[in-house]
Amino acid sequence: MALDPVVLFFALGLAAGLLRSDLKISSGLYETLSIYLLIAIGFKGGVELAAASPGSLVLPIIAVILMGAGTPLVAYPILRQLGRLSRPDSASIAAHYGSVSVVTFAVGVSYLARLDVEYEGYMSVFLVLLEMPALAIGVLLAKGIGRDTRWGVLAHEVLAGKAVVLLVGSLLIGWYAGAEGLASLDKFYMELFKGMLSLFLLGMGLITAARLADVRKSGLFLIAFGILMPVVSAMGGVAVGYALGLTLGGTTLLAVLYASASYIAAPAAMRIAIPEANPALSIGASLGVTFPFNVFVGIPLYYWMAGMVYGLGG
Amino acid sequence: MANFRVKLVTVICEADLEKMLVGEMLKAGARGHTVTEARGGGRRGVRDALWGATSNVRIEVLCTEAVAAKILDTIESRYFHDYGIVMFMSDVEVRRADKF
């Protein structure tokens, strides 16, 4: 099926960046759009959460977090042994891949909406919960349980960071307001969602284009890692989603979450917690390779993978 | 009215460092600071300020020579190795010496 136009705006941004066009998304607009996306995702999740019974979520939450913590533990030895990267670099990249990307999730939501595939609305709860654990594991991999780690600073950086504050906050607001509260806001947060996402992706294209120089320098191994690691993680996501009895759409989104690599919360947190790690490597891989791969190829692929499993399972 | 000589310490660094470096400056005895957003380029590539991870800030502090020396020493020993930082100090003249 044809590409989602939203995705084509990402391609446009990439092309503009590579052509050295004077197109620029100001950092103020970029901030505004990311705030909008975080609120829209959290709010929608909260509204859906109000309809679900919280007790039924306990087991899925535990399973999803435990499996999410597995990603950096799988990625680290690969980076260290096969990639021969230094310990801090391996740990920082592993943390990026264990944490999740809100925008990749948003593109996944947009993909499913276009196909009219339903999914569990509380998936955005997982989005919040998967952000932090991998970052902590990354720091542990880099430093062990040492005294010189500023855990307080790191925890504050992540938990008080805008992503968690806005997602949790709007999740609670949506949960409190329920479907009735949604009525007054759904034009802004639901109907305009794809338009806003297309603007944001245009900016992401520009940012990604500027990172491609780093990708070229980082070598073949990291490029291969940036493509294969998400596919492996997505397989884990499909398995967990299927085992938990999620819908086809929910399982696809879980696979997208596991496959995505963070480039908002993780870079800032890792810069402070693992200063020795070279950010050009981790950001080059997560933003320069994995994000475009997921947007163009990964998301349809994970949907197909989930479909195969659900087809086989009857 | 008389002019007084003080030091102006200027640090241009990765935006992620702002909180930590301002903390170090205040601990060293600085009594105020000014932060402006910045972009540029150098040994660590182009800092285009398109988003957080490639943004810079410029932190300026007016202070006594003793405080300035302390700030320079702390930042050199703890941050130069791992982070992109440009730091310099200059002589400037101010009114109200007791403010700094």
Short mmCIF file of C-alpha atoms in Angstrom, two decimals, chain A:
data_model
loop_
_atom_site.label_atom_id
_atom_site.label_comp_id
_atom_site.label_asym_id
_atom_site.label_seq_id
_atom_site.Cartn_x
_atom_site.Cartn_y
_atom_site.Cartn_z
CA MET A 1 0.00 0.00 0.00
CA ALA A 2 1.10 3.56 -0.72
CA LEU A 3 3.13 5.49 1.84
CA ASP A 4 1.33 7.55 4.44
CA PRO A 5 1.53 11.24 3.35
CA VAL A 6 2.69 12.04 6.88
CA VAL A 7 5.78 9.93 6.20
CA LEU A 8 6.35 11.73 2.91
CA PHE A 9 6.70 15.00 4.84
CA PHE A 10 9.58 13.39 6.68
CA ALA A 11 11.10 12.54 3.29
CA LEU A 12 10.56 16.14 2.20
CA GLY A 13 12.40 17.41 5.28
CA LEU A 14 15.24 14.99 4.61
CA ALA A 15 15.47 16.12 0.98
CA ALA A 16 15.41 19.80 1.97
CA GLY A 17 18.18 19.18 4.50
CA LEU A 18 20.32 17.31 1.99
CA LEU A 19 19.79 20.04 -0.61
CA ARG A 20 20.91 22.60 1.99
CA SER A 21 17.63 24.45 1.51
CA ASP A 22 17.11 27.50 3.70
CA LEU A 23 13.98 25.84 5.12
CA LYS A 24 14.14 25.90 8.89
CA ILE A 25 11.71 24.88 11.60
CA SER A 26 12.51 27.28 14.41
CA SER A 27 13.30 25.66 17.72
CA GLY A 28 10.25 27.42 19.19
CA LEU A 29 7.91 25.76 16.69
CA TYR A 30 9.70 22.44 17.11
CA GLU A 31 9.16 22.68 20.87
CA THR A 32 5.52 23.63 20.41
CA LEU A 33 4.85 20.72 18.09
CA SER A 34 6.54 18.23 20.40
CA ILE A 35 4.47 19.53 23.31
CA TYR A 36 1.34 19.12 21.21
CA LEU A 37 2.20 15.54 20.22
CA LEU A 38 3.01 14.52 23.78
CA ILE A 39 -0.25 15.95 25.10
CA ALA A 40 -2.34 14.45 22.28
CA ILE A 41 -0.86 10.98 22.86
CA GLY A 42 -1.13 11.15 26.65
CA PHE A 43 -4.63 12.61 26.59
CA LYS A 44 -5.99 10.00 24.21
CA GLY A 45 -4.42 7.24 26.30
CA GLY A 46 -5.97 8.66 29.45
CA VAL A 47 -9.44 8.80 27.95
CA GLU A 48 -9.16 5.15 26.89
CA LEU A 49 -7.72 4.22 30.25
CA ALA A 50 -10.83 5.58 31.93
CA ALA A 51 -12.81 2.92 30.08
CA ALA A 52 -10.46 0.07 31.07
CA SER A 53 -10.23 -1.52 34.51
CA PRO A 54 -6.87 -0.62 36.08
CA GLY A 55 -6.50 -4.06 37.69
CA SER A 56 -6.39 -5.78 34.33
CA LEU A 57 -3.33 -3.71 33.44
CA VAL A 58 -1.04 -4.88 36.23
CA LEU A 59 0.20 -8.05 34.54
CA PRO A 60 0.72 -6.46 31.10
CA ILE A 61 2.61 -3.57 32.67
CA ILE A 62 4.99 -5.88 34.54
CA ALA A 63 5.57 -8.06 31.47
CA VAL A 64 6.09 -5.10 29.15
CA ILE A 65 8.60 -3.41 31.47
CA LEU A 66 10.58 -6.60 32.15
CA MET A 67 10.86 -7.31 28.44
CA GLY A 68 11.69 -3.66 27.74
CA ALA A 69 14.59 -3.89 30.19
CA GLY A 70 15.85 -6.82 28.11
CA THR A 71 16.61 -4.67 25.05
CA PRO A 72 19.69 -2.90 26.43
CA LEU A 73 20.93 -6.18 27.92
CA VAL A 74 20.79 -7.81 24.48
CA ALA A 75 22.17 -4.77 22.67
CA TYR A 76 25.14 -4.16 24.99
CA PRO A 77 27.12 -7.39 24.35
CA ILE A 78 26.49 -7.06 20.62
CA LEU A 79 27.89 -3.53 20.59
CA ARG A 80 30.80 -4.45 22.85
CA GLN A 81 31.84 -7.78 21.29
CA LEU A 82 30.81 -7.53 17.64
CA GLY A 83 31.07 -3.78 17.28
CA ARG A 84 34.21 -3.50 19.46
CA LEU A 85 32.90 -0.24 20.85
CA SER A 86 34.12 1.15 24.16
CA ARG A 87 32.19 0.38 27.32
CA PRO A 88 30.66 3.86 27.71
CA ASP A 89 29.68 4.02 24.04
CA SER A 90 28.13 0.54 24.11
CA ALA A 91 26.19 1.32 27.28
CA SER A 92 24.94 4.67 25.99
CA ILE A 93 23.80 3.23 22.65
CA ALA A 94 22.15 0.28 24.44
CA ALA A 95 20.24 2.78 26.61
CA HIS A 96 19.07 4.73 23.54
CA TYR A 97 17.72 1.53 21.99
CA GLY A 98 16.09 0.32 25.18
CA SER A 99 14.27 3.60 25.68
CA VAL A 100 11.46 4.58 23.34
CA SER A 101 10.68 7.22 20.74
CA VAL A 102 7.44 9.15 21.05
CA VAL A 103 7.44 10.26 17.43
CA THR A 104 7.96 6.74 16.09
CA PHE A 105 5.01 5.71 18.25
CA ALA A 106 2.98 8.61 16.80
CA VAL A 107 3.81 7.51 13.26
CA GLY A 108 2.72 3.98 14.22
CA VAL A 109 -0.59 5.35 15.55
CA SER A 110 -1.07 7.28 12.32
CA TYR A 111 -0.29 4.15 10.28
CA LEU A 112 -2.89 2.07 12.12
CA ALA A 113 -5.49 4.84 11.93
CA ARG A 114 -5.05 4.93 8.17
CA LEU A 115 -5.71 1.18 7.97
CA ASP A 116 -8.63 1.46 10.40
CA VAL A 117 -6.96 -1.00 12.77
CA GLU A 118 -8.06 -0.76 16.39
CA TYR A 119 -5.59 -0.89 19.27
CA GLU A 120 -5.68 -0.68 23.05
CA GLY A 121 -5.80 3.00 23.99
CA TYR A 122 -3.69 2.40 27.08
CA MET A 123 -0.60 1.73 24.92
CA SER A 124 0.58 5.23 25.80
CA VAL A 125 0.90 4.07 29.41
CA PHE A 126 3.60 1.69 28.16
CA LEU A 127 5.19 4.58 26.31
CA VAL A 128 5.66 6.40 29.61
CA LEU A 129 6.85 3.35 31.50
CA LEU A 130 9.38 2.24 28.90
CA GLU A 131 11.20 5.55 28.84
CA MET A 132 13.12 5.30 32.09
CA PRO A 133 14.28 1.72 32.91
CA ALA A 134 16.61 1.34 29.94
CA LEU A 135 18.38 4.58 30.77
CA ALA A 136 19.10 3.34 34.29
CA ILE A 137 20.35 0.02 32.91
CA GLY A 138 22.59 1.88 30.48
CA VAL A 139 24.21 3.80 33.33
CA LEU A 140 24.67 0.57 35.31
CA LEU A 141 26.31 -1.08 32.30
CA ALA A 142 28.69 1.84 31.93
CA LYS A 143 29.64 2.37 35.54
CA GLY A 144 28.41 -0.46 37.70
CA ILE A 145 26.78 0.53 40.94
CA GLY A 146 29.34 3.22 41.64
CA ARG A 147 29.18 6.14 43.97
CA ASP A 148 30.20 8.63 41.31
CA THR A 149 26.95 8.34 39.38
CA ARG A 150 24.67 11.28 40.00
CA TRP A 151 21.50 9.22 40.22
CA GLY A 152 19.54 12.12 41.62
CA VAL A 153 20.46 14.37 38.71
CA LEU A 154 19.71 11.59 36.22
CA ALA A 155 16.35 10.72 37.78
CA HIS A 156 15.40 14.37 37.84
CA GLU A 157 16.49 14.82 34.23
CA VAL A 158 14.19 11.99 33.09
CA LEU A 159 11.25 12.11 35.51
CA ALA A 160 10.94 15.89 35.46
CA GLY A 161 11.75 16.03 31.75
CA LYS A 162 9.04 17.42 29.52
CA ALA A 163 8.24 14.05 27.92
CA VAL A 164 7.32 12.34 31.19
CA VAL A 165 5.68 15.42 32.72
CA LEU A 166 3.44 16.00 29.69
CA LEU A 167 2.63 12.35 29.02
CA VAL A 168 1.78 11.55 32.63
CA GLY A 169 0.00 14.87 33.15
CA SER A 170 -2.20 14.65 30.08
CA LEU A 171 -2.81 10.96 30.73
CA LEU A 172 -4.22 11.91 34.13
CA ILE A 173 -6.24 14.76 32.66
CA GLY A 174 -7.67 12.46 29.99
CA TRP A 175 -8.39 9.78 32.57
CA TYR A 176 -10.16 12.28 34.81
CA ALA A 177 -12.11 13.87 31.98
CA GLY A 178 -13.15 10.65 30.27
CA ALA A 179 -14.99 10.54 26.96
CA GLU A 180 -17.17 13.47 28.00
CA GLY A 181 -14.19 15.76 28.54
CA LEU A 182 -12.78 14.66 25.23
CA ALA A 183 -15.72 16.12 23.33
CA SER A 184 -14.52 19.67 23.88
CA LEU A 185 -10.93 18.98 22.89
CA ASP A 186 -11.08 16.26 20.29
CA LYS A 187 -11.08 18.67 17.34
CA PHE A 188 -7.76 20.08 18.47
CA TYR A 189 -6.00 17.00 19.79
CA MET A 190 -7.49 14.25 17.61
CA GLU A 191 -8.54 15.69 14.28
CA LEU A 192 -5.52 17.94 13.85
CA PHE A 193 -3.13 15.24 15.04
CA LYS A 194 -1.94 14.07 11.63
CA GLY A 195 -1.46 17.60 10.35
CA MET A 196 0.66 18.54 13.35
CA LEU A 197 2.58 15.29 13.04
CA SER A 198 3.35 16.07 9.40
CA LEU A 199 4.81 19.46 10.39
CA PHE A 200 6.84 17.86 13.15
CA LEU A 201 8.14 15.18 10.79
CA LEU A 202 9.16 17.86 8.31
CA GLY A 203 11.37 19.29 11.05
CA MET A 204 12.59 15.82 11.99
CA GLY A 205 13.66 15.32 8.38
CA LEU A 206 15.83 18.43 8.56
CA ILE A 207 17.35 17.33 11.86
CA THR A 208 17.98 13.83 10.57
CA ALA A 209 19.65 15.12 7.40
CA ALA A 210 22.08 17.08 9.56
CA ARG A 211 23.03 13.85 11.38
CA LEU A 212 23.88 11.86 8.27
CA ALA A 213 27.48 13.04 8.34
CA ASP A 214 27.83 11.35 11.74
CA VAL A 215 26.31 8.18 10.32
CA ARG A 216 28.87 8.07 7.51
CA LYS A 217 31.68 8.42 10.03
CA SER A 218 30.32 5.81 12.44
CA GLY A 219 30.84 2.92 10.05
CA LEU A 220 29.03 -0.07 8.64
CA PHE A 221 28.61 -1.88 11.93
CA LEU A 222 26.47 0.83 13.51
CA ILE A 223 24.37 1.15 10.36
CA ALA A 224 23.69 -2.60 10.36
CA PHE A 225 23.00 -2.46 14.09
CA GLY A 226 20.59 0.45 13.60
CA ILE A 227 18.56 -1.64 11.17
CA LEU A 228 18.77 -5.15 12.64
CA MET A 229 18.40 -4.29 16.33
CA PRO A 230 14.91 -2.77 15.92
CA VAL A 231 13.75 -5.77 13.90
CA VAL A 232 14.93 -8.14 16.65
CA SER A 233 13.28 -5.95 19.32
CA ALA A 234 10.08 -5.85 17.29
CA MET A 235 10.00 -9.66 17.21
CA GLY A 236 10.15 -9.57 21.01
CA GLY A 237 7.33 -7.03 21.00
CA VAL A 238 5.15 -9.19 18.78
CA ALA A 239 5.78 -12.20 21.03
CA VAL A 240 4.95 -10.29 24.22
CA GLY A 241 1.87 -8.65 22.70
CA TYR A 242 0.57 -11.96 21.43
CA ALA A 243 1.22 -13.71 24.75
CA LEU A 244 -0.61 -10.94 26.61
CA GLY A 245 -3.60 -11.28 24.29
CA LEU A 246 -3.42 -7.75 22.91
CA THR A 247 -5.25 -6.93 19.69
CA LEU A 248 -3.36 -6.99 16.40
CA GLY A 249 -3.08 -3.19 16.53
CA GLY A 250 -1.88 -3.20 20.14
CA THR A 251 0.74 -5.82 19.38
CA THR A 252 1.94 -3.81 16.39
CA LEU A 253 2.33 -0.70 18.56
CA LEU A 254 4.17 -2.66 21.24
CA ALA A 255 6.55 -3.91 18.54
CA VAL A 256 6.98 -0.31 17.36
CA LEU A 257 7.76 0.80 20.92
CA TYR A 258 10.38 -1.94 21.43
CA ALA A 259 11.88 -1.25 18.01
CA SER A 260 12.13 2.50 18.46
CA ALA A 261 15.20 4.22 19.82
CA SER A 262 14.99 7.34 21.94
CA TYR A 263 16.49 10.58 20.73
CA ILE A 264 14.87 13.12 23.01
CA ALA A 265 15.12 11.89 26.60
CA ALA A 266 18.07 9.53 26.13
CA PRO A 267 20.64 11.88 24.56
CA ALA A 268 20.26 14.50 27.29
CA ALA A 269 20.25 11.92 30.08
CA MET A 270 23.22 9.98 28.71
CA ARG A 271 25.23 13.16 28.11
CA ILE A 272 25.04 13.84 31.81
CA ALA A 273 25.21 10.29 33.16
CA ILE A 274 27.85 8.85 30.80
CA PRO A 275 29.97 11.85 29.74
CA GLU A 276 32.70 9.67 28.19
CA ALA A 277 30.29 8.29 25.57
CA ASN A 278 30.44 9.96 22.18
CA PRO A 279 26.96 11.36 21.43
CA ALA A 280 27.66 11.40 17.67
CA LEU A 281 27.59 7.59 17.68
CA SER A 282 24.40 7.05 19.67
CA ILE A 283 22.44 9.89 18.07
CA GLY A 284 23.79 9.05 14.61
CA ALA A 285 22.52 5.48 14.98
CA SER A 286 19.19 6.18 16.68
CA LEU A 287 18.21 9.26 14.69
CA GLY A 288 20.22 8.86 11.50
CA VAL A 289 19.54 5.16 10.90
CA THR A 290 16.85 3.65 13.11
CA PHE A 291 14.28 6.44 13.02
CA PRO A 292 14.11 6.67 9.19
CA PHE A 293 14.20 2.87 8.95
CA ASN A 294 11.27 2.53 11.34
CA VAL A 295 9.27 5.27 9.63
CA PHE A 296 9.69 4.00 6.08
CA VAL A 297 10.11 0.24 6.47
CA GLY A 298 9.87 -0.86 10.08
CA ILE A 299 6.31 0.07 11.00
CA PRO A 300 4.69 -1.66 7.98
CA LEU A 301 7.05 -4.60 8.54
CA TYR A 302 6.10 -4.97 12.22
CA TYR A 303 2.41 -4.78 11.31
CA TRP A 304 2.99 -7.54 8.77
CA MET A 305 4.95 -9.61 11.33
CA ALA A 306 2.16 -9.26 13.87
CA GLY A 307 -0.40 -10.17 11.19
CA MET A 308 1.52 -13.35 10.38
CA VAL A 309 1.56 -14.43 14.02
CA TYR A 310 -2.13 -13.64 14.51
CA GLY A 311 -2.95 -15.40 11.25
CA LEU A 312 -1.10 -18.53 12.35
CA GLY A 313 -2.65 -18.44 15.79
CA GLY A 314 -6.09 -18.31 14.24
#
